[in-house]
Amino acid sequence: LGRVVIVTNAKAGIVEKCMDAWMPKAAALLSRLDVDIIYARDVYAEQQAKVATTTKRSCKFSLPKFFRSSNKVEELDAPQDRGTLWKIAAMDVLLARHFGSGPCSEVICIGDSFEEIRAINRSVARRNYVGCDQQLIKTVKLMSHPTCAALMAQLSVLAQALTPLVHSGDSKALTLKLGETLVRRHHLLQQSAMIWEQRVGRQIQS
């Protein structure tokens, strides 16, 4: 469906440690699918170090102040939270890698916070202020603090909706809201699968 990258505000190495501890097969899957893991706070720190070095060399250095949104030029207010700043830095780097110096054509952002949604919108808008206004930004907001059952349920729903979302010709901002009935149904199916696996395991051992 496209190039996939994991962007996180976690400390460097935590994703790999979690996969090693609880999802050992995930690491091989990400490697096979060529999925990169980007630690946003490290990218931000590198950019700030470069800015500091450049500022020492030239007092005239300044960061971009304006960006284009629709057909209107607006002032870009600096976000106050560090998480959004970190992810803006990471998104800037990723968009530069994928689209080069040209405008972005289509980006899909999926996450459980509004930090990445704000970040991708700002990064795309800043890159396209000189280019064309025809870009597709599709964002999906997942639940912030789901239970295990809710997490599995929303991933199941997302898996079904992902292909139509990719092929949609419009920019979309979706918030994935799951009813209690869907979560409960998925939880019951999960329990049934666990019971079945336990029975099969006992039969094999006997």
PDB file of C-alpha atoms in Angstrom:
ATOM      1  CA  LEU A   1       0.000   0.000   0.000  1.00  0.00           C
ATOM      2  CA  GLY A   2       2.985   2.316   0.431  1.00  0.00           C
ATOM      3  CA  ARG A   3       6.105   3.098   2.444  1.00  0.00           C
ATOM      4  CA  VAL A   4       5.542   2.495   6.164  1.00  0.00           C
ATOM      5  CA  VAL A   5       7.483   4.206   8.950  1.00  0.00           C
ATOM      6  CA  ILE A   6       7.003   4.018  12.723  1.00  0.00           C
ATOM      7  CA  VAL A   7       7.504   7.391  14.442  1.00  0.00           C
ATOM      8  CA  THR A   8       7.630   7.443  18.231  1.00  0.00           C
ATOM      9  CA  ASN A   9       8.479   9.883  21.008  1.00  0.00           C
ATOM     10  CA  ALA A  10       9.824   7.046  23.125  1.00  0.00           C
ATOM     11  CA  LYS A  11      13.484   6.789  24.078  1.00  0.00           C
ATOM     12  CA  ALA A  12      15.752   5.212  21.491  1.00  0.00           C
ATOM     13  CA  GLY A  13      15.652   1.417  21.474  1.00  0.00           C
ATOM     14  CA  ILE A  14      12.404   0.959  23.405  1.00  0.00           C
ATOM     15  CA  VAL A  15      10.472  -0.397  20.392  1.00  0.00           C
ATOM     16  CA  GLU A  16      13.112  -3.034  19.727  1.00  0.00           C
ATOM     17  CA  LYS A  17      13.211  -3.986  23.425  1.00  0.00           C
ATOM     18  CA  CYS A  18       9.422  -4.369  23.537  1.00  0.00           C
ATOM     19  CA  MET A  19       9.441  -6.546  20.430  1.00  0.00           C
ATOM     20  CA  ASP A  20      12.196  -8.734  21.852  1.00  0.00           C
ATOM     21  CA  ALA A  21      10.304  -9.139  25.129  1.00  0.00           C
ATOM     22  CA  TRP A  22       6.703  -9.615  23.966  1.00  0.00           C
ATOM     23  CA  MET A  23       6.539  -9.822  20.161  1.00  0.00           C
ATOM     24  CA  PRO A  24       9.685 -11.602  18.914  1.00  0.00           C
ATOM     25  CA  LYS A  25       8.172 -12.294  15.493  1.00  0.00           C
ATOM     26  CA  ALA A  26       7.395  -8.609  14.917  1.00  0.00           C
ATOM     27  CA  ALA A  27      11.042  -7.650  14.459  1.00  0.00           C
ATOM     28  CA  ALA A  28      11.464 -10.109  11.584  1.00  0.00           C
ATOM     29  CA  LEU A  29       8.220  -8.878  10.031  1.00  0.00           C
ATOM     30  CA  LEU A  30       9.276  -5.222  10.167  1.00  0.00           C
ATOM     31  CA  SER A  31      12.636  -6.143   8.681  1.00  0.00           C
ATOM     32  CA  ARG A  32      11.025  -8.112   5.846  1.00  0.00           C
ATOM     33  CA  LEU A  33       8.627  -5.250   5.064  1.00  0.00           C
ATOM     34  CA  ASP A  34      11.466  -2.692   5.314  1.00  0.00           C
ATOM     35  CA  VAL A  35       9.695  -0.665   8.018  1.00  0.00           C
ATOM     36  CA  ASP A  36      11.897   1.981   9.621  1.00  0.00           C
ATOM     37  CA  ILE A  37      11.619   3.042  13.272  1.00  0.00           C
ATOM     38  CA  ILE A  38      12.234   6.748  13.860  1.00  0.00           C
ATOM     39  CA  TYR A  39      12.803   8.131  17.365  1.00  0.00           C
ATOM     40  CA  ALA A  40      11.458  11.666  17.088  1.00  0.00           C
ATOM     41  CA  ARG A  41      13.174  13.148  20.139  1.00  0.00           C
ATOM     42  CA  ASP A  42      16.578  12.153  18.744  1.00  0.00           C
ATOM     43  CA  VAL A  43      15.774  13.721  15.364  1.00  0.00           C
ATOM     44  CA  TYR A  44      14.673  16.913  17.116  1.00  0.00           C
ATOM     45  CA  ALA A  45      17.855  17.007  19.201  1.00  0.00           C
ATOM     46  CA  GLU A  46      19.984  16.646  16.047  1.00  0.00           C
ATOM     47  CA  GLN A  47      18.097  19.449  14.315  1.00  0.00           C
ATOM     48  CA  GLN A  48      18.431  21.743  17.332  1.00  0.00           C
ATOM     49  CA  ALA A  49      22.168  21.076  17.436  1.00  0.00           C
ATOM     50  CA  LYS A  50      22.438  22.033  13.751  1.00  0.00           C
ATOM     51  CA  VAL A  51      20.372  25.179  14.348  1.00  0.00           C
ATOM     52  CA  ALA A  52      22.589  26.158  17.255  1.00  0.00           C
ATOM     53  CA  THR A  53      25.731  25.659  15.158  1.00  0.00           C
ATOM     54  CA  THR A  54      24.309  27.628  12.234  1.00  0.00           C
ATOM     55  CA  THR A  55      23.129  30.427  14.517  1.00  0.00           C
ATOM     56  CA  LYS A  56      26.636  30.847  15.897  1.00  0.00           C
ATOM     57  CA  ARG A  57      27.982  31.186  12.369  1.00  0.00           C
ATOM     58  CA  SER A  58      25.314  33.616  11.178  1.00  0.00           C
ATOM     59  CA  CYS A  59      23.015  35.832  13.219  1.00  0.00           C
ATOM     60  CA  LYS A  60      20.729  36.177  10.193  1.00  0.00           C
ATOM     61  CA  PHE A  61      19.539  32.567  10.374  1.00  0.00           C
ATOM     62  CA  SER A  62      15.780  32.184  10.947  1.00  0.00           C
ATOM     63  CA  LEU A  63      13.298  29.343  10.824  1.00  0.00           C
ATOM     64  CA  PRO A  64      10.347  29.368   8.367  1.00  0.00           C
ATOM     65  CA  LYS A  65       7.517  31.491   9.770  1.00  0.00           C
ATOM     66  CA  PHE A  66       4.743  31.040   7.265  1.00  0.00           C
ATOM     67  CA  PHE A  67       3.102  28.131   5.559  1.00  0.00           C
ATOM     68  CA  ARG A  68       0.252  27.687   3.102  1.00  0.00           C
ATOM     69  CA  SER A  69      -3.026  26.128   4.234  1.00  0.00           C
ATOM     70  CA  SER A  70      -5.615  25.813   1.435  1.00  0.00           C
ATOM     71  CA  ASN A  71      -5.216  29.101  -0.468  1.00  0.00           C
ATOM     72  CA  LYS A  72      -4.323  31.246   2.503  1.00  0.00           C
ATOM     73  CA  VAL A  73      -0.965  32.132   4.007  1.00  0.00           C
ATOM     74  CA  GLU A  74      -1.105  31.956   7.790  1.00  0.00           C
ATOM     75  CA  GLU A  75       1.411  32.440  10.561  1.00  0.00           C
ATOM     76  CA  LEU A  76       2.715  29.186  12.008  1.00  0.00           C
ATOM     77  CA  ASP A  77       2.313  29.331  15.762  1.00  0.00           C
ATOM     78  CA  ALA A  78       4.988  27.320  17.513  1.00  0.00           C
ATOM     79  CA  PRO A  79       3.441  24.368  19.363  1.00  0.00           C
ATOM     80  CA  GLN A  80       3.973  24.438  23.111  1.00  0.00           C
ATOM     81  CA  ASP A  81       4.253  20.723  23.859  1.00  0.00           C
ATOM     82  CA  ARG A  82       7.540  18.927  23.308  1.00  0.00           C
ATOM     83  CA  GLY A  83       5.877  15.836  21.878  1.00  0.00           C
ATOM     84  CA  THR A  84       4.497  17.739  18.905  1.00  0.00           C
ATOM     85  CA  LEU A  85       7.822  19.533  18.339  1.00  0.00           C
ATOM     86  CA  TRP A  86       9.654  16.203  18.313  1.00  0.00           C
ATOM     87  CA  LYS A  87       7.255  14.685  15.814  1.00  0.00           C
ATOM     88  CA  ILE A  88       7.272  17.750  13.553  1.00  0.00           C
ATOM     89  CA  ALA A  89      11.058  17.363  13.316  1.00  0.00           C
ATOM     90  CA  ALA A  90      10.713  13.663  12.495  1.00  0.00           C
ATOM     91  CA  MET A  91       7.955  14.268   9.926  1.00  0.00           C
ATOM     92  CA  ASP A  92      10.072  16.949   8.225  1.00  0.00           C
ATOM     93  CA  VAL A  93      12.945  14.488   7.827  1.00  0.00           C
ATOM     94  CA  LEU A  94      10.713  11.663   6.586  1.00  0.00           C
ATOM     95  CA  LEU A  95       8.916  13.831   4.031  1.00  0.00           C
ATOM     96  CA  ALA A  96      12.264  15.102   2.741  1.00  0.00           C
ATOM     97  CA  ARG A  97      13.487  11.518   2.330  1.00  0.00           C
ATOM     98  CA  HIS A  98      10.382  10.380   0.483  1.00  0.00           C
ATOM     99  CA  PHE A  99       9.404  13.422  -1.590  1.00  0.00           C
ATOM    100  CA  GLY A 100      12.750  15.177  -1.940  1.00  0.00           C
ATOM    101  CA  SER A 101      12.416  18.922  -2.428  1.00  0.00           C
ATOM    102  CA  GLY A 102       9.019  18.693  -4.132  1.00  0.00           C
ATOM    103  CA  PRO A 103       5.560  19.040  -2.590  1.00  0.00           C
ATOM    104  CA  CYS A 104       3.926  16.089  -0.847  1.00  0.00           C
ATOM    105  CA  SER A 105       1.291  14.212  -2.803  1.00  0.00           C
ATOM    106  CA  GLU A 106      -0.261  11.781  -0.323  1.00  0.00           C
ATOM    107  CA  VAL A 107       0.437  10.919   3.327  1.00  0.00           C
ATOM    108  CA  ILE A 108      -1.460   8.694   5.753  1.00  0.00           C
ATOM    109  CA  CYS A 109      -0.834   9.176   9.476  1.00  0.00           C
ATOM    110  CA  ILE A 110      -2.178   6.686  12.046  1.00  0.00           C
ATOM    111  CA  GLY A 111      -1.649   7.148  15.774  1.00  0.00           C
ATOM    112  CA  ASP A 112      -3.190   7.235  19.234  1.00  0.00           C
ATOM    113  CA  SER A 113      -2.494  10.910  20.001  1.00  0.00           C
ATOM    114  CA  PHE A 114      -3.111  14.269  18.370  1.00  0.00           C
ATOM    115  CA  GLU A 115       0.636  15.026  18.384  1.00  0.00           C
ATOM    116  CA  GLU A 116       1.350  13.152  15.155  1.00  0.00           C
ATOM    117  CA  ILE A 117      -1.802  14.522  13.516  1.00  0.00           C
ATOM    118  CA  ARG A 118      -0.787  18.116  14.265  1.00  0.00           C
ATOM    119  CA  ALA A 119       2.790  17.335  13.250  1.00  0.00           C
ATOM    120  CA  ILE A 120       2.012  15.811   9.850  1.00  0.00           C
ATOM    121  CA  ASN A 121      -0.380  18.626   8.944  1.00  0.00           C
ATOM    122  CA  ARG A 122       2.212  21.258   9.841  1.00  0.00           C
ATOM    123  CA  SER A 123       5.051  19.485   8.059  1.00  0.00           C
ATOM    124  CA  VAL A 124       3.089  18.914   4.849  1.00  0.00           C
ATOM    125  CA  ALA A 125       1.767  22.479   4.856  1.00  0.00           C
ATOM    126  CA  ARG A 126       5.222  23.978   5.329  1.00  0.00           C
ATOM    127  CA  ARG A 127       6.655  21.935   2.452  1.00  0.00           C
ATOM    128  CA  ASN A 128       3.797  22.819   0.100  1.00  0.00           C
ATOM    129  CA  TYR A 129       3.690  26.563   0.665  1.00  0.00           C
ATOM    130  CA  VAL A 130       5.673  27.064  -2.543  1.00  0.00           C
ATOM    131  CA  GLY A 131       4.341  24.021  -4.394  1.00  0.00           C
ATOM    132  CA  CYS A 132       0.861  23.011  -5.445  1.00  0.00           C
ATOM    133  CA  ASP A 133      -2.063  22.894  -3.047  1.00  0.00           C
ATOM    134  CA  GLN A 134      -3.206  19.464  -4.183  1.00  0.00           C
ATOM    135  CA  GLN A 135      -2.069  17.123  -1.458  1.00  0.00           C
ATOM    136  CA  LEU A 136      -3.894  14.341   0.326  1.00  0.00           C
ATOM    137  CA  ILE A 137      -3.439  14.150   4.091  1.00  0.00           C
ATOM    138  CA  LYS A 138      -5.311  11.274   5.680  1.00  0.00           C
ATOM    139  CA  THR A 139      -5.166  10.873   9.439  1.00  0.00           C
ATOM    140  CA  VAL A 140      -6.616   8.239  11.740  1.00  0.00           C
ATOM    141  CA  LYS A 141      -6.877   8.917  15.478  1.00  0.00           C
ATOM    142  CA  LEU A 142      -6.898   5.716  17.521  1.00  0.00           C
ATOM    143  CA  MET A 143      -7.960   5.376  21.148  1.00  0.00           C
ATOM    144  CA  SER A 144      -5.474   6.933  23.572  1.00  0.00           C
ATOM    145  CA  HIS A 145      -5.589   4.404  26.402  1.00  0.00           C
ATOM    146  CA  PRO A 146      -7.339   1.269  25.115  1.00  0.00           C
ATOM    147  CA  THR A 147      -7.720  -1.993  26.961  1.00  0.00           C
ATOM    148  CA  CYS A 148      -6.171  -5.026  25.293  1.00  0.00           C
ATOM    149  CA  ALA A 149      -9.592  -6.015  23.951  1.00  0.00           C
ATOM    150  CA  ALA A 150     -10.253  -2.507  22.615  1.00  0.00           C
ATOM    151  CA  LEU A 151      -6.800  -2.386  21.035  1.00  0.00           C
ATOM    152  CA  MET A 152      -7.351  -5.654  19.185  1.00  0.00           C
ATOM    153  CA  ALA A 153     -10.841  -4.566  18.130  1.00  0.00           C
ATOM    154  CA  GLN A 154      -9.729  -1.235  16.708  1.00  0.00           C
ATOM    155  CA  LEU A 155      -6.830  -2.843  14.835  1.00  0.00           C
ATOM    156  CA  SER A 156      -9.304  -5.294  13.322  1.00  0.00           C
ATOM    157  CA  VAL A 157     -11.520  -2.411  12.185  1.00  0.00           C
ATOM    158  CA  LEU A 158      -8.514  -0.473  10.881  1.00  0.00           C
ATOM    159  CA  ALA A 159      -7.312  -3.469   8.861  1.00  0.00           C
ATOM    160  CA  GLN A 160     -10.657  -3.546   7.045  1.00  0.00           C
ATOM    161  CA  ALA A 161     -10.731   0.221   6.465  1.00  0.00           C
ATOM    162  CA  LEU A 162      -7.094   0.710   5.435  1.00  0.00           C
ATOM    163  CA  THR A 163      -7.339  -0.240   1.747  1.00  0.00           C
ATOM    164  CA  PRO A 164     -10.396   1.986   1.078  1.00  0.00           C
ATOM    165  CA  LEU A 165      -8.642   4.800   2.943  1.00  0.00           C
ATOM    166  CA  VAL A 166      -5.520   4.447   0.785  1.00  0.00           C
ATOM    167  CA  HIS A 167      -7.500   4.512  -2.459  1.00  0.00           C
ATOM    168  CA  SER A 168      -9.740   7.392  -1.402  1.00  0.00           C
ATOM    169  CA  GLY A 169      -9.216  10.530  -3.464  1.00  0.00           C
ATOM    170  CA  ASP A 170     -10.030  12.954  -0.653  1.00  0.00           C
ATOM    171  CA  SER A 171      -8.203  14.198   2.415  1.00  0.00           C
ATOM    172  CA  LYS A 172      -9.754  12.653   5.501  1.00  0.00           C
ATOM    173  CA  ALA A 173      -9.488  13.016   9.262  1.00  0.00           C
ATOM    174  CA  LEU A 174     -10.943   9.970  11.003  1.00  0.00           C
ATOM    175  CA  THR A 175     -11.358   9.256  14.684  1.00  0.00           C
ATOM    176  CA  LEU A 176     -11.778   5.564  15.345  1.00  0.00           C
ATOM    177  CA  LYS A 177     -14.521   5.181  17.929  1.00  0.00           C
ATOM    178  CA  LEU A 178     -15.485   1.691  18.987  1.00  0.00           C
ATOM    179  CA  GLY A 179     -18.748   0.840  20.671  1.00  0.00           C
ATOM    180  CA  GLU A 180     -18.768  -1.328  23.774  1.00  0.00           C
ATOM    181  CA  THR A 181     -20.626  -4.067  21.866  1.00  0.00           C
ATOM    182  CA  LEU A 182     -17.834  -4.384  19.283  1.00  0.00           C
ATOM    183  CA  VAL A 183     -15.129  -4.455  21.941  1.00  0.00           C
ATOM    184  CA  ARG A 184     -17.052  -7.018  24.012  1.00  0.00           C
ATOM    185  CA  ARG A 185     -17.650  -9.211  20.941  1.00  0.00           C
ATOM    186  CA  HIS A 186     -13.963  -9.131  20.012  1.00  0.00           C
ATOM    187  CA  HIS A 187     -13.007  -9.890  23.623  1.00  0.00           C
ATOM    188  CA  LEU A 188     -15.276 -12.947  23.645  1.00  0.00           C
ATOM    189  CA  LEU A 189     -13.766 -14.180  20.373  1.00  0.00           C
ATOM    190  CA  GLN A 190     -10.296 -13.660  21.826  1.00  0.00           C
ATOM    191  CA  GLN A 191     -11.219 -15.640  24.955  1.00  0.00           C
ATOM    192  CA  SER A 192     -12.630 -18.452  22.813  1.00  0.00           C
ATOM    193  CA  ALA A 193      -9.408 -18.566  20.777  1.00  0.00           C
ATOM    194  CA  MET A 194      -7.311 -18.736  23.961  1.00  0.00           C
ATOM    195  CA  ILE A 195      -9.442 -21.579  25.361  1.00  0.00           C
ATOM    196  CA  TRP A 196      -9.145 -23.442  22.063  1.00  0.00           C
ATOM    197  CA  GLU A 197      -5.347 -22.997  22.025  1.00  0.00           C
ATOM    198  CA  GLN A 198      -5.111 -24.276  25.622  1.00  0.00           C
ATOM    199  CA  ARG A 199      -7.175 -27.358  24.766  1.00  0.00           C
ATOM    200  CA  VAL A 200      -5.062 -28.094  21.691  1.00  0.00           C
ATOM    201  CA  GLY A 201      -1.906 -27.645  23.758  1.00  0.00           C
ATOM    202  CA  ARG A 202      -3.113 -30.107  26.411  1.00  0.00           C
ATOM    203  CA  GLN A 203      -4.006 -32.646  23.739  1.00  0.00           C
ATOM    204  CA  ILE A 204      -0.563 -32.373  22.148  1.00  0.00           C
ATOM    205  CA  GLN A 205       1.157 -32.779  25.516  1.00  0.00           C
ATOM    206  CA  SER A 206      -0.935 -35.834  26.380  1.00  0.00           C
TER     207      SER A 206
END
